[in-house]
Coordinates of C-alpha atoms and ligand atoms in Angstrom, one line a residue:
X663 CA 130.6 82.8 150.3
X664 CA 132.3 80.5 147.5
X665 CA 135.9 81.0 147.4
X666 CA 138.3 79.6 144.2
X667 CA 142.0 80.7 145.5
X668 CA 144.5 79.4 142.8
X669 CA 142.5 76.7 141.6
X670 CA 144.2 74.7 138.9
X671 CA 142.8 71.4 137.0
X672 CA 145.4 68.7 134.8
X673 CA 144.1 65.7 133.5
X674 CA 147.6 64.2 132.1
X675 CA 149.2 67.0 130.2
X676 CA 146.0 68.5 129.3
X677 CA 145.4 72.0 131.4
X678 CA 141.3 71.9 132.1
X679 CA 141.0 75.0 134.5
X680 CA 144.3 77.6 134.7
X681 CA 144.7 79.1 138.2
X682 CA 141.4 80.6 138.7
X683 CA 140.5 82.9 141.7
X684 CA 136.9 83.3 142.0
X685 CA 134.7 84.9 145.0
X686 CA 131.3 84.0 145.1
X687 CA 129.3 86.9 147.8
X688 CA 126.8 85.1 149.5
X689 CA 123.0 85.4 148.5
X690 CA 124.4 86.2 145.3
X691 CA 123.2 84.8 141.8
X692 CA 126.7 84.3 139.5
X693 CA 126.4 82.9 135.9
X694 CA 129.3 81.2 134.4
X695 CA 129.4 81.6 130.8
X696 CA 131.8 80.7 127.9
X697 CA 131.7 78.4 125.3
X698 CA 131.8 74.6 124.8
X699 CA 135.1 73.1 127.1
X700 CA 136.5 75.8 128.4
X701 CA 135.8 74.6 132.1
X702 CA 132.7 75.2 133.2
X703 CA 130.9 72.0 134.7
X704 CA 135.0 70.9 136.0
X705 CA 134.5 74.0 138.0
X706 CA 131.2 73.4 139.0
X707 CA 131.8 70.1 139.9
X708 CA 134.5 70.9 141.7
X709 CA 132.7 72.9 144.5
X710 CA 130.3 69.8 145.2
X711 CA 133.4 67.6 145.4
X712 CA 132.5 65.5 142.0
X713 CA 136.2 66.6 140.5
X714 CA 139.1 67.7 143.0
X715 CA 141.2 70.1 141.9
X716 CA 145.2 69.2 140.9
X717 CA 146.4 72.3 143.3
X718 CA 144.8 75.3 144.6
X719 CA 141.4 75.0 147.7
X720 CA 138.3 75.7 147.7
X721 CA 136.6 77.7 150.4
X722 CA 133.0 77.5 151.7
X723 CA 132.2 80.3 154.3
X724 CA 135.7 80.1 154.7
X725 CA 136.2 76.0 155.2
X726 CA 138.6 74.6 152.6
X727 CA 136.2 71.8 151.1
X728 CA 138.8 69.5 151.1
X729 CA 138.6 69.1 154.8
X730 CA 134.6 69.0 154.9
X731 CA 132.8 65.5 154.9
X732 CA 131.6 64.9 151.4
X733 CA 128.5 63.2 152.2
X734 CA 127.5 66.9 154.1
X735 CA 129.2 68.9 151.9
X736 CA 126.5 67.5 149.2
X737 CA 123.4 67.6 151.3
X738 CA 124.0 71.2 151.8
X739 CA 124.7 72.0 148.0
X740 CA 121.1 71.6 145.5
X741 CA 122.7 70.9 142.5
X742 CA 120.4 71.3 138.9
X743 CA 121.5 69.5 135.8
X744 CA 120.3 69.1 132.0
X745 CA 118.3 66.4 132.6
X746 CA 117.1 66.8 136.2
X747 CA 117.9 63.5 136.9
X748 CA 114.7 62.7 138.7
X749 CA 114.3 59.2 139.8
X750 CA 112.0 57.7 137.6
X751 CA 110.5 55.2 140.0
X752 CA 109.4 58.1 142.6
X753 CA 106.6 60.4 142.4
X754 CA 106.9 64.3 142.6
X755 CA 106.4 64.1 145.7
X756 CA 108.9 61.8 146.7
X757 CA 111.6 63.3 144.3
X758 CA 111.4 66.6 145.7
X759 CA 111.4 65.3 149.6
X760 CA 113.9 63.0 149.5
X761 CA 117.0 64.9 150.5
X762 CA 114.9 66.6 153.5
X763 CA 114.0 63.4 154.6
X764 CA 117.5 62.3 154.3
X765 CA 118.6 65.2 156.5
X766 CA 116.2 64.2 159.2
X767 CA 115.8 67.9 160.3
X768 CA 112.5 68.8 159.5
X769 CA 109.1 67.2 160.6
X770 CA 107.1 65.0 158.3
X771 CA 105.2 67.9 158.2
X772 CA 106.8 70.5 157.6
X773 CA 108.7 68.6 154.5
X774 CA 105.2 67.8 153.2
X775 CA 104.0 71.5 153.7
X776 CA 107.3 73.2 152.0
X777 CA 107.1 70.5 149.4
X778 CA 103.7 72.0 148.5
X779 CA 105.1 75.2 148.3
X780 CA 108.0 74.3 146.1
X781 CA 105.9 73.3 143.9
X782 CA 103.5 76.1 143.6
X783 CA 106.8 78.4 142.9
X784 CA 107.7 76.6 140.2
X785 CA 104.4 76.9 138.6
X786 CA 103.2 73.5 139.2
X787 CA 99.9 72.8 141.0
X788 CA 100.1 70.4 144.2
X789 CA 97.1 68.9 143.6
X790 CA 98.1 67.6 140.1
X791 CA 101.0 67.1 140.1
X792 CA 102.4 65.3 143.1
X793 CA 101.7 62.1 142.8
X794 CA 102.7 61.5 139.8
X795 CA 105.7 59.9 138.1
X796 CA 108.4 62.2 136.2
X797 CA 107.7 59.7 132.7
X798 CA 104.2 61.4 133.0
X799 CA 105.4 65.1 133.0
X800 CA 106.4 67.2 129.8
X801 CA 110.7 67.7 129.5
X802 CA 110.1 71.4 130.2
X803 CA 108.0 70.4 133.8
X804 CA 110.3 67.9 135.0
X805 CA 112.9 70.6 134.9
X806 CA 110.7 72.3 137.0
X807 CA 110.3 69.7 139.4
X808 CA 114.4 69.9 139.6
X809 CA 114.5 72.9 140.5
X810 CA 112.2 72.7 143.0
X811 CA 113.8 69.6 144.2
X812 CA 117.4 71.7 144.3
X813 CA 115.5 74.8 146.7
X814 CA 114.0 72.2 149.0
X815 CA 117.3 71.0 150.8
X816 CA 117.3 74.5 152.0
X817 CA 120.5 74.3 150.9
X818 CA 122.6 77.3 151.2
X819 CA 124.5 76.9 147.5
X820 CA 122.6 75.8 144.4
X821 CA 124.9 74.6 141.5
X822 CA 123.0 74.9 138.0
X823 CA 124.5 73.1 135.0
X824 CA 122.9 74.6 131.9
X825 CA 119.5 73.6 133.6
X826 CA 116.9 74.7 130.4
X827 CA 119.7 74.1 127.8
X828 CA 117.6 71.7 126.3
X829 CA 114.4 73.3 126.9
X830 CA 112.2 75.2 124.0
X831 CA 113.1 79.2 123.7
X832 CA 109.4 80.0 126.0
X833 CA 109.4 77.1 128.4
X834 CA 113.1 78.1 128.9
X835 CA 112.5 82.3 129.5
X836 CA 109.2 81.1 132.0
X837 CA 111.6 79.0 134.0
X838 CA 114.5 81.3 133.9
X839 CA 111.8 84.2 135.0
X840 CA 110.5 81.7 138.1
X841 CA 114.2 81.2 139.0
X842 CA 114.6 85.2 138.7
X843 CA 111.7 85.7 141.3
X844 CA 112.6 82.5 143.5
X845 CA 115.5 83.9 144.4
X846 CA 114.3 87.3 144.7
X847 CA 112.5 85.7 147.7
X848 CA 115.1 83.0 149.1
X849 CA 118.3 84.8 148.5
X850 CA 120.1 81.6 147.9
X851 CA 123.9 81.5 146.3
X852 CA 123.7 80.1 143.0
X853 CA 125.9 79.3 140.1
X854 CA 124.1 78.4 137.4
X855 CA 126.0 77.5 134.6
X856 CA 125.1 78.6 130.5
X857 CA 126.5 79.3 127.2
X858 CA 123.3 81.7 126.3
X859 CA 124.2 85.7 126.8
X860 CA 120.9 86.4 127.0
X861 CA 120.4 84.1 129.7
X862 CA 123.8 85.6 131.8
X863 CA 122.3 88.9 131.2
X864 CA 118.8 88.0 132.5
X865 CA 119.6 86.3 135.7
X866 CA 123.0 87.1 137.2
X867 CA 123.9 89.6 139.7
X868 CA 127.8 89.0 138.0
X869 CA 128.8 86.9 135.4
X870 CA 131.9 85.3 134.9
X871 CA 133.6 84.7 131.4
X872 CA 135.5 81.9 130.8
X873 CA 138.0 81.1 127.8
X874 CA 140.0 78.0 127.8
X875 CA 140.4 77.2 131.4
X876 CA 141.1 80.5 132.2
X877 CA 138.5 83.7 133.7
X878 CA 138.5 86.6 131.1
X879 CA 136.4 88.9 133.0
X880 CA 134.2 88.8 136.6
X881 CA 132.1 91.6 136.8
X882 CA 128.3 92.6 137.1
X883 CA 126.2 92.4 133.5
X884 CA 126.2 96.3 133.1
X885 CA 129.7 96.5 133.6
X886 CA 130.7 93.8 131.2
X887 CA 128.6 95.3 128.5
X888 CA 129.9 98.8 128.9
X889 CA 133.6 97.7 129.4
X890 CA 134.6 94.8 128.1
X891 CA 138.0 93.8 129.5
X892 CA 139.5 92.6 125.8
X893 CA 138.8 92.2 122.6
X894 CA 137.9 88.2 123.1
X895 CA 135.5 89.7 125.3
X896 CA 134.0 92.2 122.7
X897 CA 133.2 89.0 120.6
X898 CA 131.9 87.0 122.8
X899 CA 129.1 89.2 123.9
X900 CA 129.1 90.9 120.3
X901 CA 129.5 94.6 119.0
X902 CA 127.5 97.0 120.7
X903 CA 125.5 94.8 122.5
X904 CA 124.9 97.5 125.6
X905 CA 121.7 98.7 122.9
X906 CA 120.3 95.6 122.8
X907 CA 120.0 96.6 126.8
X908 CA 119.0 100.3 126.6
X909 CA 118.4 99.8 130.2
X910 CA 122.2 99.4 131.2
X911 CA 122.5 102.8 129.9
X912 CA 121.5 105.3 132.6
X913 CA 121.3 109.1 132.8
X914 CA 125.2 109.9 134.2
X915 CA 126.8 107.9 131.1
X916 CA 124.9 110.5 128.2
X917 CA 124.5 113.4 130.4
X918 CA 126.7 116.7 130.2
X919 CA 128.6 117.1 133.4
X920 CA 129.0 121.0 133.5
X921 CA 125.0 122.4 132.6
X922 CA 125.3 126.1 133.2
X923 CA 123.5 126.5 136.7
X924 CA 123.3 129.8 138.6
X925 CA 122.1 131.1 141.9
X926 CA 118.4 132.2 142.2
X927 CA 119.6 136.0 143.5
X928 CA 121.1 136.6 140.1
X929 CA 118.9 139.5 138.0
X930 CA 117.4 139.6 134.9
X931 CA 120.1 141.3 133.5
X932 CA 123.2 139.2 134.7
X933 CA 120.8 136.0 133.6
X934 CA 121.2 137.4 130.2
X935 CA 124.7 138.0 130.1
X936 CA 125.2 134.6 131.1
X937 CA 123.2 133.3 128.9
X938 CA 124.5 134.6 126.1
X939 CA 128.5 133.9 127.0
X940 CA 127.5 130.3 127.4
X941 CA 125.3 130.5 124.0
X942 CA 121.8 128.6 126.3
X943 CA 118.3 129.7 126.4
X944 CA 117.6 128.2 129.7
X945 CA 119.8 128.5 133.2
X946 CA 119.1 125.9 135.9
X947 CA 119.0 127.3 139.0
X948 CA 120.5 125.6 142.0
X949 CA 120.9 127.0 146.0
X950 CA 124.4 127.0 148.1
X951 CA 124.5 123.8 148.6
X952 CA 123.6 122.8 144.5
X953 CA 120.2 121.3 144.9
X954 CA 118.4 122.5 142.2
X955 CA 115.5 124.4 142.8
X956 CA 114.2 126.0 139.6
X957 CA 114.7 127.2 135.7
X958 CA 114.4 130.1 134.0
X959 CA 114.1 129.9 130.0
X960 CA 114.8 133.2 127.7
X961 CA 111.3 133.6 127.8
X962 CA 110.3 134.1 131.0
X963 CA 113.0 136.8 131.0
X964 CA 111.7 138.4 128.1
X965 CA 108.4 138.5 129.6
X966 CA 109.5 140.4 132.1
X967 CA 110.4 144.2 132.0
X968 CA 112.4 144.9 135.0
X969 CA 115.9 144.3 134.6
X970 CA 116.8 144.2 137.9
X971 CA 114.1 141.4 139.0
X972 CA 115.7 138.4 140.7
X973 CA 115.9 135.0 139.1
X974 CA 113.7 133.7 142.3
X975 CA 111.0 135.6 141.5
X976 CA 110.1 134.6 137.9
X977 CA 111.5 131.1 137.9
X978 CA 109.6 127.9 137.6
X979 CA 109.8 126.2 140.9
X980 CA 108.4 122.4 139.5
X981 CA 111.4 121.1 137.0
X982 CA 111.4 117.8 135.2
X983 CA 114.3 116.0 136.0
X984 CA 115.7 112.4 136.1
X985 CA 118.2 110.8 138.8
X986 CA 121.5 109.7 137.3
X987 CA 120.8 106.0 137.2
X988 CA 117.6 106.6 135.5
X989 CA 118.1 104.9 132.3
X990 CA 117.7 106.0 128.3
X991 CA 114.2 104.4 127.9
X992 CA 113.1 106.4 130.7
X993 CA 114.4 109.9 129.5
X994 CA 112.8 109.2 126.2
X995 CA 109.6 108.6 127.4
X996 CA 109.8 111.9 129.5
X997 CA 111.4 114.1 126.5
X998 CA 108.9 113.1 124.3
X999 CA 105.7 113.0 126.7
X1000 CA 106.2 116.4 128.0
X1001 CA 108.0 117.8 124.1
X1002 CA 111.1 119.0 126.6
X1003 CA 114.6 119.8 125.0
X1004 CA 116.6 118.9 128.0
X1005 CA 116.4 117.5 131.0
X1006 CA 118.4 118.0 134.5
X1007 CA 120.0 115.3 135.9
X1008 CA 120.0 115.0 139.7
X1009 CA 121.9 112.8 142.3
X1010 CA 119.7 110.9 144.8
X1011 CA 119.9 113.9 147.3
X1012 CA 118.6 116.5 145.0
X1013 CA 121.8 117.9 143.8
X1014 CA 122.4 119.1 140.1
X1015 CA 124.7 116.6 138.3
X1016 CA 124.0 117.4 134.8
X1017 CA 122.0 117.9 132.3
X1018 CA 120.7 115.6 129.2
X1019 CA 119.8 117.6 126.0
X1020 CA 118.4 116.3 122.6
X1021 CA 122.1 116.8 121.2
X1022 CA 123.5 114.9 124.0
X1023 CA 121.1 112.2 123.2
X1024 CA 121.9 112.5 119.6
X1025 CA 125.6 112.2 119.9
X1026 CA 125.0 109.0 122.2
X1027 CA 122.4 107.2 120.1
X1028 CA 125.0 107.8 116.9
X1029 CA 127.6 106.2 118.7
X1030 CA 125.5 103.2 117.6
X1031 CA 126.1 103.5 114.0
X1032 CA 128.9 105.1 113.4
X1033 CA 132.3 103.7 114.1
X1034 CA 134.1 106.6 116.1
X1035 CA 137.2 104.8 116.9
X1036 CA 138.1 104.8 113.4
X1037 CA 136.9 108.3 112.7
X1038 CA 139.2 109.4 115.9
X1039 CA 141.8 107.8 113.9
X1040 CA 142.0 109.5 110.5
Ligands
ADP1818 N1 137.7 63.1 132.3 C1 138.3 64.0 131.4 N2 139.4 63.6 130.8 C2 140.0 64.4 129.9 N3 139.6 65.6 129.6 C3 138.4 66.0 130.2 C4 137.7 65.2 131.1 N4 136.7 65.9 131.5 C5 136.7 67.1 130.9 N5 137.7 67.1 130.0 C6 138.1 68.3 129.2 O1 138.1 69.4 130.0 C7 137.7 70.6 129.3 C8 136.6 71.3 130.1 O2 135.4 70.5 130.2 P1 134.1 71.0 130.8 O3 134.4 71.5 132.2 O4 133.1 69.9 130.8 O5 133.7 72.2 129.8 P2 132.3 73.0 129.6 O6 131.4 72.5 130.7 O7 132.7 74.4 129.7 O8 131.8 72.6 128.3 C9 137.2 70.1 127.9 O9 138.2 70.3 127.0 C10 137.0 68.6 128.1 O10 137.2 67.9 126.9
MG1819 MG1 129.5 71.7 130.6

């Protein structure tokens, strides 16, 4: 765990970073965004020790950093910057081992075997690539070769300073998408550094905002898009940008929270009362506990003659439904697939939390285009 507790930054009058309070949860990915000198690599540098701060501490698993040896401090931190800055006059191989070594921890061995493997996460194969010189490799596979350098300290922390700025748009999403699954597997703390939304949204499990020296908001990806804290905010990741990530929007934000639900020993007769007083063609039916456990539509009431017949005897038992965090895309698919006018949502136990209809889906997707706050107003 990475800890900023009232972390301020002056270079003579000038203000660089404005009390900032950050906690960083271990294993956890965090992307610092904002734009062009409002702090970012000063805070950056500041865990590895590069910059000091002017008042405030730093905190590493609960060590102030001030009081940690530098020297160790860096060994244990991997630390990824524009351009890699590979030594030029080593091979791969030697690039990538050199800290291990360093450390004198490991065997020869096991350096030279993890190396290998390094490389192969990165995309790179051993055999080829190992011996030679950075000069000899392509802009986008020495960046490669930095990362994999940075993971092979089995360092704990790994800094990232706009790593694939300079990288073309598909050399830069194949490398953010081996970072994505490298530390799916090594659950590493990272903080990797960008001024690319896209790239925030893509990678981090929270992503922190910055504007002139200051945090505007800390929060996870989905929660920034769906609440941005201000209106600086709002611009910075753009107007409705939550639809250009249909997936942040799940079941429980666009379903109704009160469906009409009844119990399955209701009759025919009360089922149609009800029905009618709540103007529905269908009634979900749920037990005591409100697990839902079946549906009856108008027609399977009409079908049948008895008036007095309980719900549980005609319903259909197998209901379509979707768990609250399912997302938009997903209840789409289903609506249209199976031609369905609703669809119940459920918590992950089975119980009835609402239901999403084709006018509830309606009233969300026009959000998109219409302005409502300025409707509200008039
Ligand atoms: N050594 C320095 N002396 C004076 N100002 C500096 C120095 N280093 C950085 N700055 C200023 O601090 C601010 C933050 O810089 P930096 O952290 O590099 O921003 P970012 O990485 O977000 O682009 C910028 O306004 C920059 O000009
Ligand atoms: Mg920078």
């Amino acid at each position: 765990m990475i800890e900023f507790k009232n972390v301020t930054k002056k270079i003579g009058s000038k203000t660089i970073l404005e009390n900032i309070n950050l906690t960083i949860e271990k294993n956890s990915l965090v992307v610092i965004i904002g734009s062009s000198g409002c702090g970012k690599t000063t805070s950056l540098k500041m865990i590895n020790k590069l910059i000091t701060p002017t008042s405030g501490e730093i905190y590493i698993n609960n060590m102030p950093i001030s009081k940690m040896n530098t020297i160790e401090l860096r060994r244990g931190i991997g630390y990824v910057i524009q351009n890699t800055g590979l030594f030029p006059h080593m091979t791969i191989r030697e690039n990538i081992s050199l800290i291990p070594e360093l450390k004198k921890i490991e065997t020869k061995e096991a350096i030279a075997s993890k190396t290998n493997d390094l490389l192969k996460l990165v995309g790179l194969s051993p055999e080829e690539y190992l011996d030679k010189y950075p000069g000899e490799l392509s802009g986008g596979q020495q960046q490669r070769i930095g990362v994999a350098r940075a993971f092979a300290t089995d360092a704990e922390i790994i800094l990232m300073d706009e790593p694939f700025s300079a990288l073309d748009p598909i050399t830069r999403s194949s490398l953010q998408e081996e970072l994505f699954s490298m530390q799916q597997e090594l659950h590493k703390t990272i903080i990797f550094v960008t001024h690319d939304m896209e790239e925030a949204i893509k990678l981090a499990d929270k992503i922190c905002i910055m504007n002139k020296g200051e945090i505007a908001q800390f929060d996870t990806p989905e929660n920034i898009l769906k609440n941005p804290a201000n209106d600086f905010i709002k611009d910075f990741i753009g107007a409705n940008r939550v639809w250009n990530t249909p997936e942040f929007i799940k079941a429980k934000d666009i379903m109704i929270k009160t469906p009409v639900s009844v119990s399955s020993s209701r009759n025919i007769l009360q089922a149609i009362e009800i029905m009618k007083i709540n103007k529905v063609d269908s009634l979900l039916i749920v037990d005591k506990s409100n697990i839902l456990i079946g549906l009856v539509t108008l027609k399977d009431i009409k079908r049948s003659t008895a008036k007095e017949t309980k719900l549980e005897e005609i319903m259909e038992h197998n209901v379509l439904s979707v768990y609250e965090d399912d997302n938009i895309l997903n209840i789409l698919e289903l609506i249209n697939s199976h031609a369905i006018g609703y669809i119940p949502v459920i918590t992950k136990d089975n119980h009835l939390a609402g239901l999403v209809t084709r006018s509830s889906l309606i009233s969300v997707l026009s959000e998109q285009f219409l302005d409502t706050e300025e409707l509200s107003n008039e």
